[in-house]
Structure formats: C-alpha cells, structure tokens
C-alpha cells in the first residue's frame, strides 16, 4: 500500500454523527464498503478542497467499483458547517460524499479516537482551523488499515482502494 499501514489493523473507532443525507453516520452503516474518512471544514482554503477533489477523481477512476467506496467528511468546524452547508459543499465534489457533524464535544471525542487535532486560529468570521490532513482508510470489515498523508494523488488512492477491495 502507498498509505501508512496500521499493523496490525484494528477496529476503527465507531461514532454516531448527523449526516448530510438525513441519516445517522456510523461506520457500521457502511460495513461492506471501503470508507475514506477525512476530517476538515468547508471554509478551508486549500487542503480540504484539494483532498476532496482528489478523492472525487479517485472514485471516478474506479468506475463500477466506486459503488463499494464511501467518503465521509467529518467537520472540525460545527459552528459554520451545518448539514445544509456541508451537503452543498460536498455536492460540488461528488454527490455520494457524506458530511457528518454533531455537538462540539461529540466531534472532539471522535477526533481524539483517531488522533486528529483541530486548533482554531484567528478570531472573527474569517478564522481558520489547523487540523490533521490525512485520510483514514477503513476496510470493508471496519478495520482501520491505513492513513494517507496529504499530498498524494488520485492514483495512489485508487491503488490502495483496489487492494482493500480485493481483500
């Protein structure tokens, strides 16, 4: 795999958040699919939109196999990223992407379970959030298998997704 592999793989920490499709988002809901889990926010200037565009390109490249892949985008900015805003933002990349939000404390618990940091920078309406920019790759059985650092291209994701789908 191109991504950093968790050896041994272990059960990905599950969570329950509100989803942009109107249903609760849990990993159990996507059992049988490869899940690409990203933490970010819609006002992110570069990293988040670049990663989402890369994931959309990877899904497009996968063809029919893309039906076995689910991208979940968990906000680190619940103050600005309500469900309607997340839905509209993610639709610009791929209509299958699911956004997830919840109470700030719940989101902090989910981030902690994955070792994700999110630190608000600045004040006023134009604040930013410095956050972990890796994508977590979870296999069809719900095991956390790898973490892809920011900056990899769609081909790297396709290669690793195909390996996970072949398992």
CSV table of C-alpha atoms in Angstrom, one decimal, residues 3-165:
chain,number,residue,atom,x,y,z
A,3,UNK,CA,-0.5,4.9,2.6
A,4,UNK,CA,1.0,4.3,6.0
A,5,UNK,CA,-0.3,0.9,7.2
A,6,UNK,CA,-1.6,0.2,10.7
A,7,UNK,CA,0.0,-3.1,11.7
A,8,UNK,CA,-1.9,-4.9,12.9
A,9,UNK,CA,-5.1,-3.4,11.6
A,10,UNK,CA,-7.7,-2.8,14.3
A,11,UNK,CA,-11.4,-2.0,14.5
A,12,UNK,CA,-11.8,1.6,13.5
A,13,UNK,CA,-13.4,3.7,16.3
A,14,UNK,CA,-17.1,3.9,15.5
A,15,UNK,CA,-19.1,7.0,16.1
A,16,UNK,CA,-22.6,8.4,15.6
A,17,UNK,CA,-22.9,11.8,14.0
A,18,UNK,CA,-25.7,13.5,12.0
A,19,UNK,CA,-25.2,13.0,8.2
A,20,UNK,CA,-25.9,15.2,5.3
A,21,UNK,CA,-28.2,12.5,3.8
A,22,UNK,CA,-30.6,12.9,6.8
A,23,UNK,CA,-29.5,9.6,8.5
A,24,UNK,CA,-27.0,9.0,11.3
A,25,UNK,CA,-23.5,8.4,10.1
A,26,UNK,CA,-21.8,5.4,11.7
A,27,UNK,CA,-19.1,3.1,10.4
A,28,UNK,CA,-21.4,0.1,11.0
A,29,UNK,CA,-23.7,1.6,8.4
A,30,UNK,CA,-21.0,1.3,5.7
A,31,UNK,CA,-19.9,-2.2,6.6
A,32,UNK,CA,-19.0,-4.0,3.4
A,33,UNK,CA,-17.6,-0.8,1.8
A,34,UNK,CA,-14.2,0.8,1.9
A,35,UNK,CA,-14.5,4.0,3.9
A,36,UNK,CA,-12.3,7.0,3.3
A,37,UNK,CA,-12.6,9.2,6.4
A,38,UNK,CA,-11.5,12.8,6.2
A,39,UNK,CA,-11.7,15.5,8.9
A,40,UNK,CA,-11.9,19.1,7.7
A,41,UNK,CA,-14.1,22.1,7.2
A,42,UNK,CA,-15.8,23.9,4.4
A,43,UNK,CA,-14.0,27.2,4.8
A,44,UNK,CA,-10.6,25.5,4.4
A,45,UNK,CA,-8.6,27.4,1.9
A,46,UNK,CA,-6.6,24.7,0.2
A,47,UNK,CA,-6.1,21.3,2.0
A,48,UNK,CA,-9.7,20.2,2.3
A,49,UNK,CA,-10.9,21.1,-1.2
A,50,UNK,CA,-7.7,19.6,-2.7
A,51,UNK,CA,-8.2,16.4,-0.9
A,52,UNK,CA,-11.9,16.2,-1.7
A,53,UNK,CA,-11.2,16.8,-5.4
A,54,UNK,CA,-8.5,14.1,-5.3
A,55,UNK,CA,-11.0,11.6,-3.7
A,56,UNK,CA,-13.6,12.5,-6.3
A,57,UNK,CA,-11.1,11.8,-9.1
A,58,UNK,CA,-10.2,8.5,-7.5
A,59,UNK,CA,-13.9,7.5,-7.3
A,60,UNK,CA,-14.3,8.4,-10.9
A,61,UNK,CA,-11.3,6.4,-11.9
A,62,UNK,CA,-12.6,3.3,-10.1
A,63,UNK,CA,-15.7,3.0,-12.3
A,64,UNK,CA,-18.2,0.5,-11.0
A,65,UNK,CA,-16.0,-0.3,-8.0
A,66,UNK,CA,-16.7,3.2,-6.7
A,67,UNK,CA,-20.1,1.9,-5.5
A,68,UNK,CA,-18.1,0.0,-2.9
A,69,UNK,CA,-16.4,3.1,-1.6
A,70,UNK,CA,-17.8,5.7,0.8
A,71,UNK,CA,-16.2,9.1,1.5
A,72,UNK,CA,-17.1,10.5,4.9
A,73,UNK,CA,-16.2,14.1,5.7
A,74,UNK,CA,-16.3,14.9,9.4
A,75,UNK,CA,-16.3,18.6,10.1
A,76,UNK,CA,-13.9,20.2,12.6
A,77,UNK,CA,-16.0,23.4,12.4
A,78,UNK,CA,-19.5,22.7,13.6
A,79,UNK,CA,-20.2,26.4,14.2
A,80,UNK,CA,-20.1,27.1,10.5
A,81,UNK,CA,-20.6,23.7,8.9
A,82,UNK,CA,-24.3,22.9,9.4
A,83,UNK,CA,-25.8,20.0,7.5
A,84,UNK,CA,-27.2,22.1,4.7
A,85,UNK,CA,-23.9,23.9,4.1
A,86,UNK,CA,-21.9,20.6,4.3
A,87,UNK,CA,-24.3,19.0,1.8
A,88,UNK,CA,-24.0,21.8,-0.7
A,89,UNK,CA,-20.2,22.0,-0.3
A,90,UNK,CA,-19.7,18.2,-0.8
A,91,UNK,CA,-22.0,18.0,-3.8
A,92,UNK,CA,-19.6,20.2,-5.7
A,93,UNK,CA,-17.1,17.4,-5.5
A,94,UNK,CA,-19.2,14.2,-5.6
A,95,UNK,CA,-22.8,13.7,-4.8
A,96,UNK,CA,-22.0,10.4,-3.0
A,97,UNK,CA,-19.9,12.1,-0.3
A,98,UNK,CA,-21.4,12.2,3.1
A,99,UNK,CA,-20.8,15.0,5.5
A,100,UNK,CA,-21.0,14.5,9.3
A,101,UNK,CA,-21.4,16.8,12.2
A,102,UNK,CA,-22.5,16.8,15.8
A,103,UNK,CA,-22.2,18.6,19.0
A,104,UNK,CA,-18.7,20.1,19.6
A,105,UNK,CA,-18.0,17.6,22.4
A,106,UNK,CA,-19.0,14.7,20.4
A,107,UNK,CA,-16.8,15.8,17.5
A,108,UNK,CA,-13.9,16.2,19.9
A,109,UNK,CA,-14.4,12.7,21.1
A,110,UNK,CA,-14.4,11.3,17.5
A,111,UNK,CA,-11.2,13.3,16.7
A,112,UNK,CA,-9.5,12.1,19.8
A,113,UNK,CA,-10.3,8.5,18.9
A,114,UNK,CA,-8.4,9.0,15.6
A,115,UNK,CA,-5.6,11.1,17.0
A,116,UNK,CA,-6.9,14.1,14.9
A,117,UNK,CA,-6.0,17.6,16.0
A,118,UNK,CA,-8.1,20.8,15.2
A,119,UNK,CA,-6.9,24.1,16.5
A,120,UNK,CA,-8.8,27.4,15.8
A,121,UNK,CA,-6.6,30.1,14.5
A,122,UNK,CA,-7.7,33.8,14.5
A,123,UNK,CA,-10.8,35.5,15.6
A,124,UNK,CA,-13.9,36.9,13.9
A,125,UNK,CA,-15.8,35.3,11.0
A,126,UNK,CA,-12.6,34.6,9.0
A,127,UNK,CA,-10.9,32.2,11.4
A,128,UNK,CA,-9.1,29.2,10.2
A,129,UNK,CA,-8.6,25.8,11.8
A,130,UNK,CA,-5.3,24.0,11.7
A,131,UNK,CA,-6.2,20.3,11.5
A,132,UNK,CA,-4.8,16.8,10.7
A,133,UNK,CA,-5.0,16.5,7.0
A,134,UNK,CA,-4.6,12.7,6.5
A,135,UNK,CA,-7.3,10.4,5.1
A,136,UNK,CA,-8.1,7.3,7.1
A,137,UNK,CA,-8.7,4.1,5.0
A,138,UNK,CA,-11.1,1.7,6.7
A,139,UNK,CA,-11.7,-1.7,5.1
A,140,UNK,CA,-15.0,-3.5,4.4
A,141,UNK,CA,-14.8,-5.2,7.8
A,142,UNK,CA,-14.5,-1.9,9.6
A,143,UNK,CA,-10.8,-2.2,10.4
A,144,UNK,CA,-8.6,0.8,10.3
A,145,UNK,CA,-6.0,-0.3,7.7
A,146,UNK,CA,-4.0,2.8,6.7
A,147,UNK,CA,-3.7,6.6,6.8
A,148,UNK,CA,-2.8,8.5,3.6
A,149,UNK,CA,-0.9,11.7,4.2
A,150,UNK,CA,-2.0,14.9,2.5
A,151,UNK,CA,-0.5,15.5,-1.0
A,152,UNK,CA,-1.0,12.1,-2.6
A,153,UNK,CA,-2.6,11.9,-6.0
A,154,UNK,CA,-5.8,10.1,-7.1
A,155,UNK,CA,-3.7,7.2,-8.5
A,156,UNK,CA,-2.3,6.4,-5.0
A,157,UNK,CA,-5.8,6.3,-3.5
A,158,UNK,CA,-7.0,4.1,-6.4
A,159,UNK,CA,-4.2,1.7,-5.9
A,160,UNK,CA,-4.8,1.4,-2.1
A,161,UNK,CA,-8.6,1.2,-2.5
A,162,UNK,CA,-8.2,-1.6,-5.1
A,163,UNK,CA,-6.1,-3.5,-2.6
A,164,UNK,CA,-8.7,-3.1,0.1
A,165,UNK,CA,-11.5,-4.1,-2.2
